[in-house]
Structures are given as structure tokens and as C-alpha cells.
């Protein structure tokens, strides 16, 4: 049996399936790729908020023209995750320019050591990073700079997407790039010893060298294979979702998070809608009570428009078994907090495609093991990132009390200990970072900022006094004052879409 892969059938035309098809085709010249989906069905509404790396993945790795994308999909630029209310802590951001706020020690400039004064400086809206300032001022990352040659963008941003427009754009791009879109539903999967022999749909039968299961939580191909599903220790398993109309003037360029009694609420603004959600743990509250709490929390949402989603938190330990690789929700999911899903799935597609191309399109056990190892580490890193939010979440209900005991990995424990001993110092033990360099969601200083915002103390700060000298204060004030002025000159979303792009 040859391990050479000449053709791929992707089952599922949600964003994961389409992105996988685009990545496989782009990085493997001559590969025949098609996607099967019941394309008449509505696209799921969730999956709107993305993470920083999405821009690089879409516009660099997949070579999607940014201007064409913006014109068609009309994204809102997301500058941060804004924890407006997280278990009663003062509001704080998880901005996408954390790296500038907590620079690498080797790159420190006049702000040297400024994070010793974290409590004094960072809890004040006078000292906001550019992303935080964009959220406060309701601005887009776009500005006009004759010196830089015209309209420019501050790059540390992600997208809020309208899922219908995004999906339509990806479908059109697939057709442009010679990827077949087959309108069908797979109803039977013929399997022998974990190897898929063929797929049978309502309209035909399909055979390929490699099958990609991108069927979301229904896992139509993957469930026919023997494989362990690793469940995470997270009680959240349900979400309510609804949207209302929004004018461009009202856009908040951040995913906004509030605490609920049995989970948390999101607010994600897109070009024409405000999308709201309530992620909750069903073992603590009935659906009816959760619906009531959700509708009470949100203005302008009618109870009959609320849609329910369910999910399991975990992943398949071997994403790729024999001739079938699962991607997207079919492979795994942690939970919606911090909006890691779409970006992580897109990154997985690029990783799969480059791995295949790097091996001359030969898929043997070694290639599969390598990919599966990366996927597992990726999910574990996302879990680590999410778990820290709950470990410090000091809420007042049974759900919030229980979730604080969430299982932490040895890596996360090590980071917490490191912060206790060294504070924000970013000379992290290389053992923590080296195996995570190729992952998206594991950066020590980002964890520290998050933890500090949720009241984490550090023995280092408790036992030493730091005097904020006038010189440092002046430098810091000057630095952040310039940022505030700078952002004031950015376009807001209406100015950018109407004025610069001429779109309405
Ligand atoms: C409540 C909730 C909120 C979320 N919020 C976010 C967020 O803000 N940001 C984020 O990045 N991620 C979010 N996610 C994750 C998000 O769902 C994924 O990132 C991603 O959008 C899912 O894409 P998918 O293509 O894997 O699955 P899906 O979008 O479910 O697509 C699966 C596709 O497979 C097709 N299909 C299924 N069965 C068959 C069959 N038998 N034959 C043919 N086709 C079939 C379906 O028609 C569908 O088109 C959220 C998830 C949940 C549950």
C-alpha cells in the first residue's frame, strides 16, 4: 500500500474544513483537494472572535489578499479581550500587544523595570498599551501617515468575523484555487482496521488517499476509528447565543467578558451585529434558568432568538490515524474563553500542510506521530492558558468556588511558582518554553499579566520595596502619553469603512 498522497477529500465545509483545503492545496502543488458539505445548510453562528496569529495565517501562510478579504468579509479589528467584570476584579485587558507592554528583558528601553510598579502604573487608564487605548477610544488599527506612505495599520490585532461572510469568502477562494466543492452529506463511512475504504454520500461515493474529518462535533469519520478522547477537567459544556443589530459607531474593538453565576458572558461586535453569548456549566444550572439569566444580562435580546450549543472539552489523542486526520472541532475543543478555536484550527491546517509538503506528500507512521504530537501539545497549551483564568477566578457561587480547584498541569504550576519567586522577570526557565516555541498560546509573561490582574501576588514584590523614581515616572508618562495621542488620530470603524474604503 503506497503512502503517497495525491488526492484529499475534506468532509465538512465549516471554516476548519475550508481552511484545511486551502492550506493543503497552497503548500502541496499538484495535490487534488475537494470538500464535501451540505452547503445549503446554515453556517453556525459561533466562532467569530479570533486570536492575534490569524492575520499571519490568512494573509501570509495562505496568501489571502488582505484588501480583498476586508472588502468581502468586513471584519471588526479586535485589539484585546476586555475582562469588564471577571469575578469582581477591577476591569482589565488581555491586549494583543502584551509583548510591548512586557518587553523581552534584552529589549528593554527607557521603561526599564517599569513592571515593578505594576500596581501603580497598570491599574491606571493613563498607562495603556496601544491596543488597550484603541478599545478605550473605540478606534480601528488604521491611521493615515504621510511619513509612512499613506494609510497604515497597527499590526497587533485579530478579527471579529461574521461567520456567513467569512464562510462565503472561503468557499469562493476554494473555487478560485481549483478546490472542488461537492454538495453532499456523508451518510456511511466504510472502514476496515481503522482505515477508511470509501465514503458514501446521498449523491455518490468518494475515495481518496487522505480523508480530513472537519465535520465539527459530529465527528462523522473520526467516530468510526478507535482512538482515545482526552477529556479536560472543565465543567463548562453549554452556550447560549443571540445577536442584535449594531451601528458601526457603536463597535467595541474587543471581545468583552462579564461574569455570570454559572459561567461567563461574551460580547463580540461585528460590522453589523452585536453577538452575545453565555457559556455555562449545565451541572450547576438548568437550561431554563440559564436562559433567563442570559436574557436579563443582555439588552435588546429576545428570548425566542436565543440558540443553544453544547460541547465537550477535550481532544482526540491521535488526530491522524491511518488515512484520516481530524481537524477543527472534530479534533478537539477546549472552550470559547479567549477565542482560541478558529485560530488554533487554522494553525493546525497550516502545520499539517507544511508537514506533508516537507515530506514530499508521503505520510508514514513517523509523519503521523510528529503531527499528532504537535496537536496534543497544542491542545494542552490552550488548556493551560484557559485554566489559569479559573484558578484565580474568585467568584461567589458554587460553580466559581468549585472551578477554582481546576486541575493545573505541572507546567502551569511551574509558571505560578516562577512568578511568585521572580515576578515579571521573563528569563523563564528554558525548560518551560523550549518545547512550546512552535505553539500559539503559551507565553510566560502573558500568563503573569493575566494572573497579576486577577490578584496573584509575588514574594519578590512583597519582600522588596521599589521606589518609582521621577525619571522613570517621566519616561513612562511620556511613553504612554504619546500612545494616547497617537491612537486619537486612528480611524474608527465607520471612518475606515466609509471614508477610506468607500464601503457602506
Ligand atoms: C459556543 C461556542 C462558541 C465559540 N466561539 C468561538 C470564538 O469566538 N472564536 C473561535 O475561534 N472559536 C469559537 N468556537 C469554536 C468554533 O466553533 C470553531 O473555531 C470553528 O469555527 C468550528 O469550525 P469547524 O469547521 O470545525 O466546525 P463546524 O463549523 O461545525 O463545521 C462543520 C461542518 O461539517 C459539515 N458536516 C457535518 N456532518 C457532515 C456530513 N455527514 N457530511 C458532510 N458535511 C458534514 C457541517 O455541515 C458543517 O458545515 C466556539 C465554539 C462554541 C461551541
XYZ file of C-alpha atoms and ligand atoms in Angstrom:
557
model
C 0.000 0.000 0.000
C 1.506 3.336 -1.041
C 1.830 6.152 1.493
C 1.942 8.732 -1.296
C -0.880 11.261 -1.086
C -2.187 12.535 -4.401
C -5.760 13.338 -3.500
C -7.563 14.539 -0.382
C -11.257 14.622 0.447
C -12.222 17.015 3.237
C -15.604 16.265 4.813
C -17.159 19.405 6.295
C -17.149 22.880 4.787
C -17.169 24.898 8.008
C -14.227 27.244 8.440
C -11.901 24.430 9.578
C -12.599 22.282 6.523
C -12.245 25.142 4.047
C -9.064 26.438 5.690
C -7.604 22.917 5.693
C -8.396 22.549 1.992
C -6.811 25.921 1.212
C -3.674 25.160 3.223
C -3.213 21.668 1.766
C -3.621 22.947 -1.762
C -1.398 26.006 -1.292
C 1.533 24.102 0.174
C 1.299 20.964 -1.958
C 1.427 21.780 -5.638
C -0.463 19.278 -7.749
C -2.467 17.847 -4.867
C -6.091 17.207 -5.789
C -8.337 18.571 -2.998
C -12.119 18.611 -2.651
C -14.555 19.480 0.133
C -17.891 17.750 0.746
C -20.620 19.557 2.645
C -24.327 20.035 2.587
C -23.634 23.619 1.511
C -27.309 24.624 1.658
C -27.345 24.323 5.471
C -26.861 27.468 7.574
C -23.354 28.184 8.834
C -23.050 28.031 12.676
C -23.163 31.469 14.277
C -20.368 30.878 16.785
C -16.666 31.205 16.047
C -16.473 34.936 15.440
C -13.637 36.106 17.590
C -10.053 35.248 16.654
C -6.560 35.452 18.092
C -3.538 37.501 17.034
C -1.932 34.878 14.767
C -4.959 34.774 12.469
C -3.680 37.671 10.370
C -0.385 35.975 9.619
C -2.082 32.652 8.892
C -4.628 34.134 6.488
C -2.570 36.763 4.744
C 0.939 35.279 4.818
C 0.641 31.492 5.112
C -2.471 31.184 2.947
C -1.621 34.175 0.765
C -5.086 35.745 1.065
C -5.060 39.314 -0.173
C -5.854 41.478 2.860
C -7.735 44.168 0.984
C -9.951 41.677 -0.875
C -10.599 39.912 2.431
C -11.530 43.103 4.260
C -13.803 44.280 1.445
C -15.703 40.996 1.316
C -15.759 39.842 4.959
C -15.903 43.296 6.600
C -14.227 42.289 9.858
C -14.011 44.338 13.010
C -10.435 44.559 14.296
C -10.121 43.094 17.765
C -7.431 44.699 19.906
C -7.934 42.861 23.193
C -10.030 40.617 25.342
C -11.518 43.033 27.807
C -12.476 41.484 31.138
C -15.042 44.108 32.057
C -16.067 42.060 35.048
C -14.141 38.924 35.946
C -15.303 37.763 39.357
C -15.297 41.314 40.683
C -11.650 42.174 39.843
C -11.095 45.701 38.527
C -11.610 45.653 34.735
C -8.517 44.590 32.788
C -7.416 43.829 29.260
C -5.640 40.937 27.673
C -4.305 43.125 24.837
C -2.641 41.812 21.699
C 0.404 43.970 22.272
C 1.389 42.326 25.555
C 4.868 41.929 24.130
C 5.265 45.670 24.014
C 3.837 46.099 27.472
C 6.107 43.456 28.937
C 9.115 43.611 26.659
C 11.747 40.978 26.444
C 14.396 41.863 29.080
C 17.009 42.055 26.365
C 14.991 44.709 24.573
C 14.114 46.951 27.472
C 14.427 50.639 26.790
C 13.619 53.705 28.846
C 10.786 51.787 30.503
C 13.340 49.515 32.082
C 11.874 47.734 35.029
C 8.595 49.560 34.814
C 6.615 46.468 35.584
C 7.957 46.544 39.151
C 5.422 49.302 39.542
C 2.663 47.265 38.015
C 0.009 48.059 40.583
C 0.704 51.750 40.479
C 1.015 52.101 36.716
C -1.025 49.399 35.102
C -4.212 49.755 37.046
C -4.487 53.252 35.678
C -6.062 54.057 32.333
C -3.295 56.653 31.889
C -0.854 53.893 31.066
C -2.455 51.805 28.385
C -0.838 49.942 25.546
C -1.866 50.926 22.049
C -4.371 48.061 21.877
C -5.929 48.999 25.206
C -6.112 52.606 24.100
C -7.814 51.567 20.832
C -10.515 49.849 22.865
C -10.968 52.826 25.196
C -11.227 55.236 22.284
C -13.272 52.868 20.066
C -10.716 53.020 17.253
C -9.587 50.729 14.469
C -5.876 49.963 13.948
C -5.858 52.064 10.762
C -4.349 55.536 10.554
C -3.061 57.926 7.942
C 0.631 58.673 7.964
C 2.180 60.584 5.072
C 5.605 59.823 6.588
C 4.946 56.065 6.296
C 3.484 56.450 2.823
C -0.297 56.642 3.386
C -2.864 54.529 5.204
C -1.177 52.156 7.632
C -2.245 49.572 10.185
C -1.039 48.784 13.692
C -0.458 45.070 13.322
C -1.152 43.690 16.801
C -4.801 42.924 16.183
C -7.064 39.994 15.342
C -10.521 39.867 13.758
C -14.151 39.655 14.765
C -15.767 37.878 11.817
C -19.257 37.489 10.521
C -19.343 33.700 10.058
C -21.606 33.738 6.963
C -19.472 36.272 5.098
C -16.263 34.520 6.179
C -17.525 31.122 5.042
C -18.748 32.508 1.709
C -15.381 34.169 1.130
C -13.501 30.925 1.858
C -15.789 28.943 -0.474
C -15.203 31.398 -3.330
C -11.478 31.256 -2.696
C -11.552 27.446 -2.811
C -13.216 27.599 -6.232
C -10.636 30.161 -7.444
C -7.844 27.872 -6.300
C -9.169 24.795 -8.056
C -10.556 23.070 -4.961
C -13.742 21.138 -5.717
C -16.822 21.863 -3.595
C -19.165 18.872 -3.568
C -22.711 19.378 -2.317
C -23.454 16.181 -0.432
C -23.859 14.696 3.022
C -21.737 11.721 4.018
C -24.032 9.079 5.488
C -21.838 5.952 5.612
C -18.130 5.512 6.229
C -16.677 2.168 5.146
C -13.774 1.310 7.468
C -11.504 -1.715 7.870
C -8.930 -1.787 10.694
C -9.224 1.961 11.210
C -8.506 2.589 7.537
C -11.226 4.346 5.573
C -12.094 2.475 2.386
C -14.651 4.880 0.981
C -17.316 7.413 1.937
C -20.894 7.106 0.801
C -22.996 10.210 0.489
C -26.576 10.790 -0.590
C -25.375 11.665 -4.084
C -22.299 9.495 -4.595
C -19.307 7.575 -3.224
C -15.870 9.081 -2.618
C -12.370 7.627 -2.364
C -9.097 9.405 -1.618
C -5.561 8.837 -0.334
C -6.278 11.048 2.670
C -9.573 11.949 4.326
C -9.939 15.017 6.536
C -12.705 14.909 9.127
C -13.864 18.525 9.558
C -17.453 17.690 10.465
C -17.412 19.626 13.747
C -18.679 17.994 16.917
C -20.491 15.258 14.941
C -17.061 13.719 14.096
C -18.569 11.635 11.314
C -15.314 9.932 10.240
C -13.371 10.041 13.479
C -16.065 8.241 15.465
C -15.578 5.197 13.205
C -11.941 4.874 14.294
C -10.574 3.531 17.565
C -8.916 6.401 19.370
C -8.790 7.825 22.871
C -10.623 11.067 23.561
C -8.811 13.024 26.248
C -11.370 14.975 28.260
C -10.345 18.141 30.079
C -11.335 18.883 33.641
C -13.692 21.742 32.768
C -17.351 21.758 33.785
C -18.398 24.257 31.070
C -20.326 22.406 28.384
C -23.152 24.645 27.090
C -23.583 28.039 25.493
C -26.469 30.341 24.658
C -26.086 32.758 21.789
C -28.070 35.614 20.245
C -27.359 38.692 18.209
C -28.823 42.137 17.709
C -28.286 44.879 15.128
C -25.363 47.226 15.619
C -24.328 50.512 14.078
C -20.652 50.915 13.136
C -20.413 53.875 15.530
C -21.038 51.573 18.464
C -18.364 48.973 17.679
C -16.227 47.983 20.663
C -12.990 46.610 19.169
C -12.538 43.979 21.875
C -14.167 40.753 22.934
C -15.844 41.812 26.166
C -16.221 39.340 29.031
C -18.521 39.541 32.064
C -19.062 37.060 34.858
C -22.308 35.100 35.195
C -23.483 32.957 38.081
C -22.549 29.668 36.444
C -20.091 30.717 33.745
C -19.343 33.849 31.768
C -20.825 36.134 29.073
C -19.233 37.299 25.837
C -19.921 40.301 23.649
C -18.433 40.262 20.143
C -19.132 43.182 17.808
C -19.059 42.667 14.065
C -19.704 45.052 11.182
C -23.480 44.916 11.605
C -24.256 42.852 14.700
C -23.584 42.646 18.391
C -23.193 38.955 19.195
C -23.781 37.857 22.769
C -23.201 34.541 24.472
C -23.385 32.834 27.839
C -21.071 29.881 28.386
C -22.188 27.888 31.406
C -21.826 24.574 33.215
C -25.045 22.577 32.955
C -24.375 20.605 36.120
C -24.869 23.825 38.106
C -27.913 25.373 36.426
C -30.914 24.298 34.376
C -31.211 25.470 30.781
C -34.338 27.476 31.625
C -32.594 29.345 34.458
C -29.500 29.956 32.302
C -31.715 31.382 29.531
C -33.384 33.707 32.000
C -30.039 34.896 33.365
C -28.733 35.447 29.807
C -31.719 37.462 28.608
C -31.623 39.547 31.821
C -27.954 40.291 31.263
C -28.282 41.468 27.656
C -30.192 44.468 26.370
C -32.147 44.047 23.173
C -32.221 40.253 23.020
C -35.488 38.396 22.651
C -35.805 35.042 24.451
C -37.072 33.333 21.272
C -33.908 34.305 19.338
C -31.568 32.519 21.724
C -29.797 29.482 20.236
C -28.199 26.762 22.347
C -24.869 24.985 21.659
C -23.329 22.074 23.527
C -19.726 20.963 23.546
C -17.302 18.598 25.232
C -13.950 19.882 26.316
C -11.130 17.634 25.142
C -9.329 16.250 22.110
C -8.551 13.080 20.206
C -5.104 11.951 21.305
C -4.257 10.864 17.779
C -5.609 13.439 15.361
C -4.269 11.423 12.437
C -4.950 7.692 12.341
C -4.189 5.683 9.200
C -5.619 7.662 6.271
C -7.874 10.021 8.225
C -6.920 13.216 10.012
C -9.396 15.205 12.091
C -9.256 18.979 12.205
C -11.274 21.717 13.908
C -13.998 20.862 16.388
C -13.918 17.302 15.044
C -10.394 17.001 16.532
C -10.961 18.861 19.776
C -12.109 21.933 21.601
C -11.342 23.467 24.966
C -13.969 26.172 25.438
C -14.730 29.606 23.978
C -12.862 31.721 26.589
C -10.041 33.662 24.859
C -11.381 32.595 21.416
C -8.608 30.157 20.618
C -10.610 27.728 18.421
C -10.634 29.126 14.913
C -7.055 30.396 15.079
C -5.750 27.139 16.561
C -7.593 25.140 13.896
C -6.211 27.333 11.128
C -2.707 26.917 12.549
C -3.223 23.139 12.638
C -4.148 23.192 8.942
C -1.002 25.083 8.047
C 1.100 22.745 10.191
C -0.449 19.683 8.539
C 0.009 21.103 5.052
C 3.656 22.087 5.569
C 4.457 18.758 7.219
C 3.020 16.909 4.267
C 4.826 19.076 1.782
C 8.084 18.776 3.755
C 7.800 15.004 3.421
C 7.149 15.011 -0.317
C 3.486 14.145 0.321
C 4.448 10.811 1.852
C 2.517 10.036 5.028
C 4.035 7.260 7.094
C 3.833 6.494 10.816
C 6.663 8.913 11.595
C 4.858 11.817 9.906
C 1.605 10.960 11.645
C 3.325 10.714 15.035
C 5.009 14.053 14.524
C 1.737 15.753 13.652
C -0.159 14.057 16.466
C 2.487 15.112 18.975
C 2.180 18.734 17.855
C -1.633 18.642 18.026
C -1.631 17.203 21.554
C 0.861 19.790 22.800
C -1.227 22.468 21.182
C -4.429 21.457 22.992
C -2.572 21.082 26.285
C -1.115 24.576 25.891
C -4.587 26.012 25.260
C -5.918 24.192 28.310
C -3.051 25.637 30.401
C -3.878 29.136 29.179
C -7.586 28.735 29.963
C -7.065 27.001 33.300
C -5.188 29.995 34.737
C -8.311 32.154 34.328
C -10.292 29.804 36.540
C -7.575 29.115 39.097
C -7.715 32.797 40.088
C -11.435 33.305 39.488
C -12.718 34.163 42.901
C -16.475 34.171 42.232
C -19.247 33.880 44.766
C -21.309 30.886 43.613
C -20.852 27.142 43.897
C -19.700 26.972 40.264
C -16.990 29.585 40.779
C -15.844 28.064 44.065
C -15.525 24.604 42.512
C -13.863 25.753 39.306
C -11.023 27.349 41.261
C -9.853 23.820 42.028
C -9.334 23.176 38.332
C -6.533 20.746 37.562
C -3.333 22.604 36.670
C -0.595 20.997 34.608
C 2.956 20.773 36.014
C 3.982 23.495 33.506
C 1.334 25.882 34.786
C 2.293 25.123 38.391
C 5.897 25.889 37.458
C 4.924 29.246 35.949
C 2.936 30.197 39.023
C 5.884 29.297 41.233
C 8.236 31.236 38.980
C 6.055 34.335 39.216
C 5.993 34.010 42.984
C 9.794 33.923 43.153
C 10.749 36.321 40.370
C 7.766 38.495 39.471
C 7.563 39.592 35.880
C 11.139 38.695 35.080
C 10.881 36.962 31.763
C 14.106 34.983 31.902
C 11.974 31.903 32.200
C 13.500 28.519 32.696
C 14.117 27.377 29.105
C 12.626 24.007 30.024
C 9.231 25.680 30.180
C 9.442 27.409 26.862
C 11.583 25.402 24.506
C 9.007 22.730 23.772
C 6.321 25.366 23.273
C 8.047 27.735 20.906
C 6.020 26.492 17.966
C 2.688 26.870 19.762
C 0.436 29.879 19.848
C -0.882 30.082 23.366
C 1.934 29.614 25.838
C 3.922 32.710 26.768
C 5.061 33.140 30.360
C 4.782 36.908 30.567
C 1.249 36.797 29.172
C 0.307 34.356 31.904
C 1.884 36.628 34.507
C -0.015 39.708 33.345
C -3.247 37.741 33.418
C -2.535 36.356 36.877
C -1.482 39.724 38.271
C -4.717 41.262 37.035
C -6.532 38.581 38.988
C -4.683 39.375 42.185
C -1.723 36.955 42.010
C 0.943 38.062 44.448
C 4.674 37.577 44.115
C 7.000 37.033 47.034
C 9.543 39.053 45.084
C 7.357 42.160 45.175
C 6.153 41.537 48.716
C 9.673 41.433 50.145
C 11.287 44.288 48.222
C 10.412 47.945 48.082
C 10.585 49.628 44.717
C 10.623 53.376 44.537
C 9.125 54.842 41.410
C 11.766 57.465 40.630
C 10.844 60.720 38.954
C 12.972 59.796 35.977
C 11.128 56.518 35.407
C 7.760 58.165 36.012
C 8.554 60.868 33.457
C 9.700 58.325 30.890
C 6.637 56.176 31.424
C 4.238 59.131 31.336
C 5.832 60.366 28.154
C 5.696 56.920 26.557
C 2.005 56.370 27.315
C 1.021 59.973 26.622
C 2.403 59.598 23.112
C 0.404 56.384 22.623
C -2.830 58.091 23.679
C -2.251 60.944 21.221
C -1.303 58.535 18.500
C -4.463 56.469 18.845
C -6.638 59.588 18.882
C -5.605 60.016 15.243
C -6.684 56.481 14.241
C -9.812 55.988 12.167
C -12.832 54.488 13.895
C -14.578 51.658 12.031
C -17.086 53.922 10.310
C -14.386 56.320 9.121
C -12.302 53.434 7.833
C -15.064 51.547 6.007
C -16.979 54.555 4.701
C -14.203 57.080 4.262
C -11.122 55.072 3.344
C -12.649 52.040 1.598
C -15.793 53.764 0.364
C -17.926 50.852 1.628
C -21.316 51.024 3.294
C -20.351 28.172 21.953
C -19.127 28.245 21.117
C -18.513 29.477 20.895
C -17.366 29.556 20.121
N -16.776 30.767 19.936
C -15.636 30.831 19.249
C -14.986 32.074 19.032
O -15.457 33.141 19.406
N -13.810 32.053 18.375
C -13.249 30.907 17.901
O -12.170 30.955 17.332
N -13.866 29.735 18.052
C -15.031 29.665 18.702
N -15.661 28.475 18.842
C -15.116 27.321 18.154
C -15.631 27.308 16.722
O -16.795 26.540 16.674
C -14.540 26.739 15.827
O -13.409 27.538 15.963
C -14.839 26.697 14.386
O -15.474 27.844 13.969
C -15.599 25.429 14.055
O -15.357 25.084 12.838
P -15.476 23.599 12.301
O -15.341 23.821 10.839
O -14.522 22.699 12.967
O -16.935 23.056 12.674
P -18.360 23.489 12.121
O -18.435 24.948 11.942
O -19.356 22.829 12.998
O -18.449 22.861 10.663
C -18.686 21.504 10.447
C -19.187 21.344 9.033
O -19.288 19.950 8.743
C -20.461 19.732 7.994
N -20.866 18.338 8.165
C -21.207 17.718 9.331
N -21.555 16.438 9.070
C -21.404 16.247 7.740
C -21.616 15.132 6.893
N -22.044 13.969 7.366
N -21.364 15.279 5.584
C -20.942 16.461 5.077
N -20.733 17.554 5.851
C -20.964 17.435 7.157
C -21.467 20.721 8.569
O -22.484 20.989 7.625
C -20.577 21.929 8.822
O -20.543 22.793 7.717
C -16.829 28.369 19.571
C -17.450 27.141 19.769
C -18.595 27.075 20.532
C -19.258 25.750 20.742
